[in-house]
Short mmCIF file of C-alpha atoms in Angstrom, two decimals:
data_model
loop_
_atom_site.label_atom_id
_atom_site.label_comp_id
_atom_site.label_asym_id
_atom_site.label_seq_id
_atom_site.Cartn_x
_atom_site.Cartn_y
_atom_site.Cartn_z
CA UNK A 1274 -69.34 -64.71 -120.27
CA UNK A 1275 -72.98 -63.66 -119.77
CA UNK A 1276 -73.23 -59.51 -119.22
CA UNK A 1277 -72.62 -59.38 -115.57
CA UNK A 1278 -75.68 -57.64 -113.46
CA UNK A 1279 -75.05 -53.02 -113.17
CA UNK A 1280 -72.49 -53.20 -111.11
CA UNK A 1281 -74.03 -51.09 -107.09
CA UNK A 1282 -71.35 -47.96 -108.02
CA UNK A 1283 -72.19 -47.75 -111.87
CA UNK A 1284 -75.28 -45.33 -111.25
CA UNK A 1285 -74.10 -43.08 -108.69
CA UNK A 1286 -70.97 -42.80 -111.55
CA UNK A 1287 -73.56 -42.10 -113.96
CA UNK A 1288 -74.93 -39.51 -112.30
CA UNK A 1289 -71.78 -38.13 -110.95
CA UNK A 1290 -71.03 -37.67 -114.97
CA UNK A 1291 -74.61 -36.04 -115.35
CA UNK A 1292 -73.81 -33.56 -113.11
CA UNK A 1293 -70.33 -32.93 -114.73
CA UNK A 1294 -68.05 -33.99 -111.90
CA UNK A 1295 -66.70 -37.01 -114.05
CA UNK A 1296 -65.51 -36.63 -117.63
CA UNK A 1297 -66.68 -38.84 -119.93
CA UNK A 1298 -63.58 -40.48 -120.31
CA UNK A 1299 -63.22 -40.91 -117.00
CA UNK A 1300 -67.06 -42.46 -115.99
CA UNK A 1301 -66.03 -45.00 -118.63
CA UNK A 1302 -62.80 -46.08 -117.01
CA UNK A 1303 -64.40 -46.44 -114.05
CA UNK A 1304 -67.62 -47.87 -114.71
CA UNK A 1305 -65.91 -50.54 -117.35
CA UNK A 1306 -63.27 -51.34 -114.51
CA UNK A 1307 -65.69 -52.43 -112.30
CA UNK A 1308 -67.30 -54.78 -115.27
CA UNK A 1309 -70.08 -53.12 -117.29
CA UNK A 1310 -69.20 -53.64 -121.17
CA UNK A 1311 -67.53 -50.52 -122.88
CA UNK A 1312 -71.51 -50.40 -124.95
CA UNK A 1313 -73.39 -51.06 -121.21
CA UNK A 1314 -71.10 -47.70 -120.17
CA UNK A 1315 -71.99 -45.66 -122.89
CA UNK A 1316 -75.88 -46.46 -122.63
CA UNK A 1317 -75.99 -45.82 -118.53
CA UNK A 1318 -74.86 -41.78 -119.79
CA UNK A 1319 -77.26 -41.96 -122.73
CA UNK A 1320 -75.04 -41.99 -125.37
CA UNK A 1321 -74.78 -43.80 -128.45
CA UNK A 1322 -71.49 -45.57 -128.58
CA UNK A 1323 -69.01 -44.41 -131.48
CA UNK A 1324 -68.86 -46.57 -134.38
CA UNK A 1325 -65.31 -47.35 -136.06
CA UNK A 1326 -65.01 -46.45 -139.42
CA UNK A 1327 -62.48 -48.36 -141.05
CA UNK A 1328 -60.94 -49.00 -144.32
CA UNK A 1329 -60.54 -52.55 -145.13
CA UNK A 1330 -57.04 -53.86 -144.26
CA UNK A 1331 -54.94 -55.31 -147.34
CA UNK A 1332 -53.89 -58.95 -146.45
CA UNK A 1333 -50.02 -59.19 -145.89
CA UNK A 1334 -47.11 -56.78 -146.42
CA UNK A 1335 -44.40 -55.18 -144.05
CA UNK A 1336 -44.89 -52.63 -141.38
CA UNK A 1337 -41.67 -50.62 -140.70
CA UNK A 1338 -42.06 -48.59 -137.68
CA UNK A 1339 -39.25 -45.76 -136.11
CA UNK A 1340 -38.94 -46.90 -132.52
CA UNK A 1341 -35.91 -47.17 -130.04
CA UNK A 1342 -35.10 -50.68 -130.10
CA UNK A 1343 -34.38 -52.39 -126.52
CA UNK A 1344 -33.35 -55.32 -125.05
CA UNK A 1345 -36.01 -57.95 -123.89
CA UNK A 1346 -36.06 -59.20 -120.20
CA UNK A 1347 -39.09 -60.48 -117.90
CA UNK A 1348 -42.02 -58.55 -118.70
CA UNK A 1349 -42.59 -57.59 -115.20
CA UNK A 1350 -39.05 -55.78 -115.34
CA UNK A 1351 -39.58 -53.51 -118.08
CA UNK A 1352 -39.40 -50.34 -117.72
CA UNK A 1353 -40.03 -49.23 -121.45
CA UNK A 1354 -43.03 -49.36 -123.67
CA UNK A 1355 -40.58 -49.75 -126.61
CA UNK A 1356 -40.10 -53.25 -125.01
CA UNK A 1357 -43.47 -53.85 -125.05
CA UNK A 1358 -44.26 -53.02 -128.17
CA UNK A 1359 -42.37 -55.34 -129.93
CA UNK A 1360 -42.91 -58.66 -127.36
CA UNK A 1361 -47.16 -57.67 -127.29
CA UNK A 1362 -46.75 -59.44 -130.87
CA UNK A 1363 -46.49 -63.00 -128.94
CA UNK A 1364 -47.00 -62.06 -125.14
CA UNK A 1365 -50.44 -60.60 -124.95
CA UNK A 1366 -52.57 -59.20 -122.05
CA UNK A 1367 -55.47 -59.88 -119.95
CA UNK A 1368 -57.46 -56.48 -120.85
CA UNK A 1369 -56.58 -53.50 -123.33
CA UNK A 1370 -56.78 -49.92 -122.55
CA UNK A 1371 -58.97 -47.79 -125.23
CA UNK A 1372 -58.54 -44.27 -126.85
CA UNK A 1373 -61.79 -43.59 -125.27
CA UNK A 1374 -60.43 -44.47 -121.70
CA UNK A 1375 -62.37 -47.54 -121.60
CA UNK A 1376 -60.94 -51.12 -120.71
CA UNK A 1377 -61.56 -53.96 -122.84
CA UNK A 1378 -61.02 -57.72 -122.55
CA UNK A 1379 -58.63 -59.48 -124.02
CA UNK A 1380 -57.14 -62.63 -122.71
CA UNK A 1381 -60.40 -61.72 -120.01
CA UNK A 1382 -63.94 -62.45 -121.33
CA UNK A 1383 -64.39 -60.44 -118.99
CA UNK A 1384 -65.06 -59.87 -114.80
CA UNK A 1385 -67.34 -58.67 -112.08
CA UNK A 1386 -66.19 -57.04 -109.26
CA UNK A 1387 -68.15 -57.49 -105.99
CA UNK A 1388 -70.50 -53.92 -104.36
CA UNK A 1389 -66.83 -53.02 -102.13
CA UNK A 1390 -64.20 -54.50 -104.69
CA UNK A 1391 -62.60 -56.92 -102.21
CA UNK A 1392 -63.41 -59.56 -104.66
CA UNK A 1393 -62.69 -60.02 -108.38
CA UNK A 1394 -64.30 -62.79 -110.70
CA UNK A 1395 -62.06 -62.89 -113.99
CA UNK A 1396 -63.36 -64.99 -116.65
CA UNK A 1397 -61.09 -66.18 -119.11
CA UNK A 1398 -61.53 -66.12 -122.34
CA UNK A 1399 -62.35 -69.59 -123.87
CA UNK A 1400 -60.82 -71.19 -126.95
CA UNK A 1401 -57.22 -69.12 -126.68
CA UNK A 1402 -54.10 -71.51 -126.98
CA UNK A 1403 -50.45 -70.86 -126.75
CA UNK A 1404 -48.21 -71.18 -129.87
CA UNK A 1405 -47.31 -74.30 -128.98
CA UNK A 1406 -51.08 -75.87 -128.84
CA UNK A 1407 -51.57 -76.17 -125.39
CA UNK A 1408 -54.80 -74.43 -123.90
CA UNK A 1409 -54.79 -71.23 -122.58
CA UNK A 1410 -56.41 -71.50 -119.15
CA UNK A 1411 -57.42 -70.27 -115.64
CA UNK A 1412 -54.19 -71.43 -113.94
CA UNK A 1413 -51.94 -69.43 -116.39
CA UNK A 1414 -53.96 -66.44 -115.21
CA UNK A 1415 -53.54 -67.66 -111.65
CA UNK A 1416 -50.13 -67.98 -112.26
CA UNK A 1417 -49.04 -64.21 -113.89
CA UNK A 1418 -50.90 -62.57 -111.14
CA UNK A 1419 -49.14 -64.46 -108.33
CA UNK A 1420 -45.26 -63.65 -109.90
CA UNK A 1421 -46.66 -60.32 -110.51
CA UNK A 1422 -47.04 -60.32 -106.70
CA UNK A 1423 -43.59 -61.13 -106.17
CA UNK A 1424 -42.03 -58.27 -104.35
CA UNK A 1425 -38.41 -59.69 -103.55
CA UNK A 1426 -38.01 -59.65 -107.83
CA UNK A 1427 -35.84 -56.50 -108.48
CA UNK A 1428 -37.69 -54.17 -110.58
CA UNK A 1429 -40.26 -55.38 -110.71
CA UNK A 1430 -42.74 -52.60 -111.41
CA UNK A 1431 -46.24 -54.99 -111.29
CA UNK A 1432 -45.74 -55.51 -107.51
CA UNK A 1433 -46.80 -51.95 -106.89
CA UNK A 1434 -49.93 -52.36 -108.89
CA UNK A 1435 -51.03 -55.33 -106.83
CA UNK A 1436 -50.14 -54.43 -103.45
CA UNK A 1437 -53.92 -55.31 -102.22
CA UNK A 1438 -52.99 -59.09 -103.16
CA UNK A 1439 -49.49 -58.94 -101.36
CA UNK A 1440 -48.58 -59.82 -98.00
CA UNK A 1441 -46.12 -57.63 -96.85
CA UNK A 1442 -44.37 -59.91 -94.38
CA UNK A 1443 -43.79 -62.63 -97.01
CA UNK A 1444 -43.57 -60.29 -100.29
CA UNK A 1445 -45.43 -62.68 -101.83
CA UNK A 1446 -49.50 -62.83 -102.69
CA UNK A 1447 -51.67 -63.35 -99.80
CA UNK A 1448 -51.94 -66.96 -99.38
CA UNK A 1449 -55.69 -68.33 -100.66
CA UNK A 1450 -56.01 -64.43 -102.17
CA UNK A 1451 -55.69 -65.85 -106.15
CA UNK A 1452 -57.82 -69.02 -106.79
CA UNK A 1453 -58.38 -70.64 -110.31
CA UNK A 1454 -62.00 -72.02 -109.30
CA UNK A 1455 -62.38 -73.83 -112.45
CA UNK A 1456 -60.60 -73.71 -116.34
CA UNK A 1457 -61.94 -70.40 -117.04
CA UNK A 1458 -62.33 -68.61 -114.07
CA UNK A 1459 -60.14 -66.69 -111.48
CA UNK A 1460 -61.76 -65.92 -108.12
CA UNK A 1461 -59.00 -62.63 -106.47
CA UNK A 1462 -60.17 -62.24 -102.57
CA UNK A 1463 -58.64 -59.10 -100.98
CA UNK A 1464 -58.47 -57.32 -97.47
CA UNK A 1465 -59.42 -54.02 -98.36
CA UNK A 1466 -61.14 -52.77 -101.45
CA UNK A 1467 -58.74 -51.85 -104.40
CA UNK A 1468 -60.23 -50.43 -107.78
CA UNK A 1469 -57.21 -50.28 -109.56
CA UNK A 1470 -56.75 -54.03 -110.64
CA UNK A 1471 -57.73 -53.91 -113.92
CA UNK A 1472 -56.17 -50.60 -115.16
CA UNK A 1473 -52.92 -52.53 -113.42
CA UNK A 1474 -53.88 -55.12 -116.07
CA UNK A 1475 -53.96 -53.32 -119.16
CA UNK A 1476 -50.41 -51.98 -118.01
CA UNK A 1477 -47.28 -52.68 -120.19
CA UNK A 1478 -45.33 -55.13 -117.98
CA UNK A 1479 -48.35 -56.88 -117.51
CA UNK A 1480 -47.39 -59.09 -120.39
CA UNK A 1481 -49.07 -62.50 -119.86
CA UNK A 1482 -46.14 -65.48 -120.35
CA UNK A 1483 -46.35 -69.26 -120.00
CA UNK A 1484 -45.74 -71.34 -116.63
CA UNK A 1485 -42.53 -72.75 -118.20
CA UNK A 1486 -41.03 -69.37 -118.65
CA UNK A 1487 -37.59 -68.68 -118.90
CA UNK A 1488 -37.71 -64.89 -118.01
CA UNK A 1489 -36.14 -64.29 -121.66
CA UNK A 1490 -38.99 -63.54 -124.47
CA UNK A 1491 -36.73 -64.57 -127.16
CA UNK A 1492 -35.33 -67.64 -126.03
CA UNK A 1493 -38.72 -68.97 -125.20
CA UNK A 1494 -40.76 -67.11 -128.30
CA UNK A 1495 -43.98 -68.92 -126.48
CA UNK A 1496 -46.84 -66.81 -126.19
CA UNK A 1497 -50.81 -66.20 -127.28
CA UNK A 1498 -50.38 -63.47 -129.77
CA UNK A 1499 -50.45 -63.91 -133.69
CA UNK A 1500 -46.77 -63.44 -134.87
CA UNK A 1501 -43.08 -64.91 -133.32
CA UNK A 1502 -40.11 -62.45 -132.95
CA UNK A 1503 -37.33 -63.59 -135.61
CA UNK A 1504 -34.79 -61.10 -134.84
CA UNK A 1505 -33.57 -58.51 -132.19
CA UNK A 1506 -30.53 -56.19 -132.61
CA UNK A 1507 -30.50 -54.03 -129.82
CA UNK A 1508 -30.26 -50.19 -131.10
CA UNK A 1509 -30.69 -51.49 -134.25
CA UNK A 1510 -33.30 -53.40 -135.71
CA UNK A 1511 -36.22 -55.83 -134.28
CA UNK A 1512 -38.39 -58.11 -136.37
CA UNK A 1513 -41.12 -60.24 -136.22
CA UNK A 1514 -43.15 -62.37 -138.88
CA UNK A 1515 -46.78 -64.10 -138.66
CA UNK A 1516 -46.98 -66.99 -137.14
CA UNK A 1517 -48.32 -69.70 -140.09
CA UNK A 1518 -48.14 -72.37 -137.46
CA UNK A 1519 -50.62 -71.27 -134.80
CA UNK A 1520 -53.91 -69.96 -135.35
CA UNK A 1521 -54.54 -67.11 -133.78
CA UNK A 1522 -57.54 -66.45 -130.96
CA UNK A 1523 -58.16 -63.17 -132.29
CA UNK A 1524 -59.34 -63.34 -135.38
CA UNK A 1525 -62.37 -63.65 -134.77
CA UNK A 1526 -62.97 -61.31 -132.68
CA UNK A 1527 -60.55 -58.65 -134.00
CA UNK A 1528 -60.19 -59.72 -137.66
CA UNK A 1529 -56.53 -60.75 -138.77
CA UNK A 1530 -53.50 -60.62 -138.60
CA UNK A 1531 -52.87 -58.92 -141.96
CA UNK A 1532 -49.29 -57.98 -141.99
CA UNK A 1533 -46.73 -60.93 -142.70
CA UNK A 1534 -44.31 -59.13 -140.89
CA UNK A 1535 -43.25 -56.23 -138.76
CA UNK A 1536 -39.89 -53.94 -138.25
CA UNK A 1537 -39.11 -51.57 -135.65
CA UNK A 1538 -35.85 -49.74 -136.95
CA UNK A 1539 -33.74 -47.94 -134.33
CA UNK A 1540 -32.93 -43.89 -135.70
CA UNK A 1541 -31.75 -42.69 -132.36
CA UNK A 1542 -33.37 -39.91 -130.87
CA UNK A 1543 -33.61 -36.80 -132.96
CA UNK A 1544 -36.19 -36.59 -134.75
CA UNK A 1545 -34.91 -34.89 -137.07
CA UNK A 1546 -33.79 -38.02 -138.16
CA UNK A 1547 -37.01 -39.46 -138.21
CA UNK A 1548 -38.41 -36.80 -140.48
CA UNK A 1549 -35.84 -37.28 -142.77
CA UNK A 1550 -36.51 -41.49 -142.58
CA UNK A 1551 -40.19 -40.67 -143.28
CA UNK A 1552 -39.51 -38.38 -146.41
CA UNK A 1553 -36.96 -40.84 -147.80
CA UNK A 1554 -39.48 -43.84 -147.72
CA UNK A 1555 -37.87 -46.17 -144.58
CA UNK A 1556 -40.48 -45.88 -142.54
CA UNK A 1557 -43.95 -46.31 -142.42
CA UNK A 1558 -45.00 -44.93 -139.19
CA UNK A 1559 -42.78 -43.25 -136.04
CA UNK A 1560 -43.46 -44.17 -132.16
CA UNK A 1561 -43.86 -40.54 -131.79
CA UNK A 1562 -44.17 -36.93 -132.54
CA UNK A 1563 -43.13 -33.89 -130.41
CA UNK A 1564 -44.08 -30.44 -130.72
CA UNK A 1565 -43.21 -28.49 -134.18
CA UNK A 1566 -42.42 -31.68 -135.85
CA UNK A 1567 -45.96 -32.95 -135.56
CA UNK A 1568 -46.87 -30.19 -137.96
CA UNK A 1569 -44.15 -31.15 -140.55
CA UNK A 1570 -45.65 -34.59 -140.32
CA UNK A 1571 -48.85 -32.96 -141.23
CA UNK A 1572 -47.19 -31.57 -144.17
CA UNK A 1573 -45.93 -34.30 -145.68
CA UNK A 1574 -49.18 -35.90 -145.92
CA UNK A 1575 -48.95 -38.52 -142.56
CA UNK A 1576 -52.16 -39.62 -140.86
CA UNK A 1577 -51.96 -38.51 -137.49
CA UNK A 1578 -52.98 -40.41 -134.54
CA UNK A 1579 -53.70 -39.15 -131.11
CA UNK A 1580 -53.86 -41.09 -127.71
CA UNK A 1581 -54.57 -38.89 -124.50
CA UNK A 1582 -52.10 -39.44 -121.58
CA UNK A 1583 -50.63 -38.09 -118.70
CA UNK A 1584 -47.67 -36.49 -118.16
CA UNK A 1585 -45.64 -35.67 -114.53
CA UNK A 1586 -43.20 -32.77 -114.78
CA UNK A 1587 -40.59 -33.06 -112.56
CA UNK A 1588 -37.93 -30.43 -111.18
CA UNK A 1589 -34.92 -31.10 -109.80
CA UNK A 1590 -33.18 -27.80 -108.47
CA UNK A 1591 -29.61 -27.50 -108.65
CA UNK A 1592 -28.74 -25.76 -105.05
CA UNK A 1593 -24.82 -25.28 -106.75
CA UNK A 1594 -25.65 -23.86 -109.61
CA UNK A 1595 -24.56 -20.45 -110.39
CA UNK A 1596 -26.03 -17.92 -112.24
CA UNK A 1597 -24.40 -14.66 -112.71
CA UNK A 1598 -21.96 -15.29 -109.91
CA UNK A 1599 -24.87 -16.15 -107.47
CA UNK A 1600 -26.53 -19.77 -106.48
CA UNK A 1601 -30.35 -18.69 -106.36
CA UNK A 1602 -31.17 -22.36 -105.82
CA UNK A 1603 -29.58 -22.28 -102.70
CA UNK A 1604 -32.13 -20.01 -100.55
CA UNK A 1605 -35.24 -22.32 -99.89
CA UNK A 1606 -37.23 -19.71 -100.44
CA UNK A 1607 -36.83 -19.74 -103.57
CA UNK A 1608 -37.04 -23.38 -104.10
CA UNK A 1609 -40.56 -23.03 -101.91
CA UNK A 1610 -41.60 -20.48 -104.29
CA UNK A 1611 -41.00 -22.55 -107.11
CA UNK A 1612 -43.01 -25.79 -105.45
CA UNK A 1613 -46.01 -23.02 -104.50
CA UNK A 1614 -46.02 -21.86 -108.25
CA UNK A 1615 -46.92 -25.36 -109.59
CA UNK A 1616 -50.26 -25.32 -109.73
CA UNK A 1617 -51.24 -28.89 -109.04
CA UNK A 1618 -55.01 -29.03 -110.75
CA UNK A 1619 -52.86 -29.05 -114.29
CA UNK A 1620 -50.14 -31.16 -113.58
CA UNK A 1621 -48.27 -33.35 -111.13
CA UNK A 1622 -45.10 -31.38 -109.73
CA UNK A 1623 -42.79 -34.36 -108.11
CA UNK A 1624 -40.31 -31.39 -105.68
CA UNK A 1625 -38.87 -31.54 -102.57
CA UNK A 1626 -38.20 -27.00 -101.60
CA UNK A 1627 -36.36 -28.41 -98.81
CA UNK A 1628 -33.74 -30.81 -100.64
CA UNK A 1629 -34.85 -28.86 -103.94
#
């Protein structure tokens, strides 16, 4: 799509960042969630955006990666990332979330969002197919949003990030509220202004599926993405391969794919285990590190990346509990203490010092 005009907010962001009331990171969530480009972002701050330095990938080969392994269900449902991680090799997403905090299309070309974000103009990205051949289009957009909508679906964790497009007599989007206008182009209308759409669509259930979907990944294996899942042993092993039958949207823009196939091996949970799969060779790379054993990674010569997120500490007071013959939890002053210790610029405390 054609670089949509500074979106009304995007300088009083800017300057808002100049001042140093907005991070960096988060000016560029914001200001690329409203439309500008990740590059049109960076430039309104006067900053140079960072170049990737990258080594050039070797074609083909197998990536074996520690990670819990999970059953599949609807995408809307899930309620790991482990899930995700496996079915984003086939069911891919409108818009990716960056390191840098920035959003970037995907299965979007992109979108402008109107001066009080009641309205949404999603452009789709042209030239995508599905696995099977068929063209990737405007009404398949239409369609995801609208089941996302769908509050009577239990679990289903996508209604709460598009509760601006639901009507909450029906449970079901706003009639007239999601429009595909033409092939490539998704008009959302909304009653009251909601910023939040796209970060919603970056999120991991936000998997993008076909209109003739099942609700089971694997049975249908019918997606956008460059490989097919061939396998799935739950706690186990999952496996996918490269699709040779379906050529892939993102290569061009992305480069690839390079790997002819991918592994996710279940270890369990101690990592402990994982350290010793990573010094015996059976792994390439783990989900994740915590604390001291990201320093014995280190010292066995891993590459370390680093993603910033956000973490909610929760405490949940036990008012039986004894300790030393006496149930301290029980007096709600001390659970009110506790909940007045948190101090709430650092984290998120989730506590109720009445019900503790």
């Amino acid at each position: 799509m054609d670089t949509p005009a500074l979106h009304p907010a995007a300088q009083t962001l800017a300057a808002e960042h100049d001042r140093g009331e907005l991070s960096r990171r988060e000016f560029l969530t914001r200001a690329t969630s409203l439309g500008l480009t990740t590059a049109a972002a960076y430039g309104l701050i006067g900053v140079a955006m960072p170049s990737e330095v990258r080594a050039q990938p070797a074609q083909g080969g197998t990536l074996r990666i520690q990670s819990d392994v999970r059953a599949l269900k609807d995408p809307r449902t899930y309620d790991w990332p482990q899930m995700s991680n496996f079915s984003r090799g086939w069911l891919e997403y409108l818009v990716e979330y960056q390191r840098d905090g920035s959003f970037k299309p995907m299965l979007l070309a992109g979108w402008e969002v109107n001066a009080d974000a009641t309205q949404y103009t999603l452009s789709v990205r042209p030239g995508v197919t599905w696995n099977d051949g068929t063209p990737f289009t405007a009404a398949d957009v239409a369609f995801n949003i609208t089941r996302w909508c769908d509050q009577t679906v239990e679990g289903n964790s996508m209604a709460s990030r598009m509760a601006s497009l639901i009507d909450p007599e029906t449970k079901q989007a706003i009639e007239g509220a999601i429009v595909a206008t033409d092939d490539l182009t998704v008009t959302l209308t909304l009653p009251t202004p909601d910023i939040t759409l796209i970060a919603g669509f970056s999120d991991y259930p936000a998997a993008i599926v076909p209109q003739d979907f099942s609700g089971d990944p694997m049975a249908d294996r019918k997606g956008t993405g460059p490989f097919v899942p061939v396998d799935l042993e739950v706690g186990v092993k999952s496996v996918m391969v490269r699709n040779e039958d379906h050529t892939w949207w993102g290569t061009e823009v992305y480069g690839g794919p390079y790997l002819d196939r991918i592994e996710y091996i279940d270890f369990g949970t101690d990592q402990v285990t994982h350290f010793s799969a990573a010094e015996a060779d059976e792994v390439d790379m783990l989900y994740e590190s915590l604390g001291e054993f990201v320093e014995l990674f280190d010292s066995i010569g891993w590459n370390k990346s680093e993603t910033i997120t956000a973490n909610t500490v929760v405490i949940r007071t036990n008012q039986n509990a004894e300790i030393d013959g006496q149930k301290p939890y029980s007096d709600v002053r001390v659970r009110r203490a506790l909940a007045l210790a948190v101090s709430n610029c650092e984290q998120a405390c989730n506590f109720d010092p009445v019900t503790g």
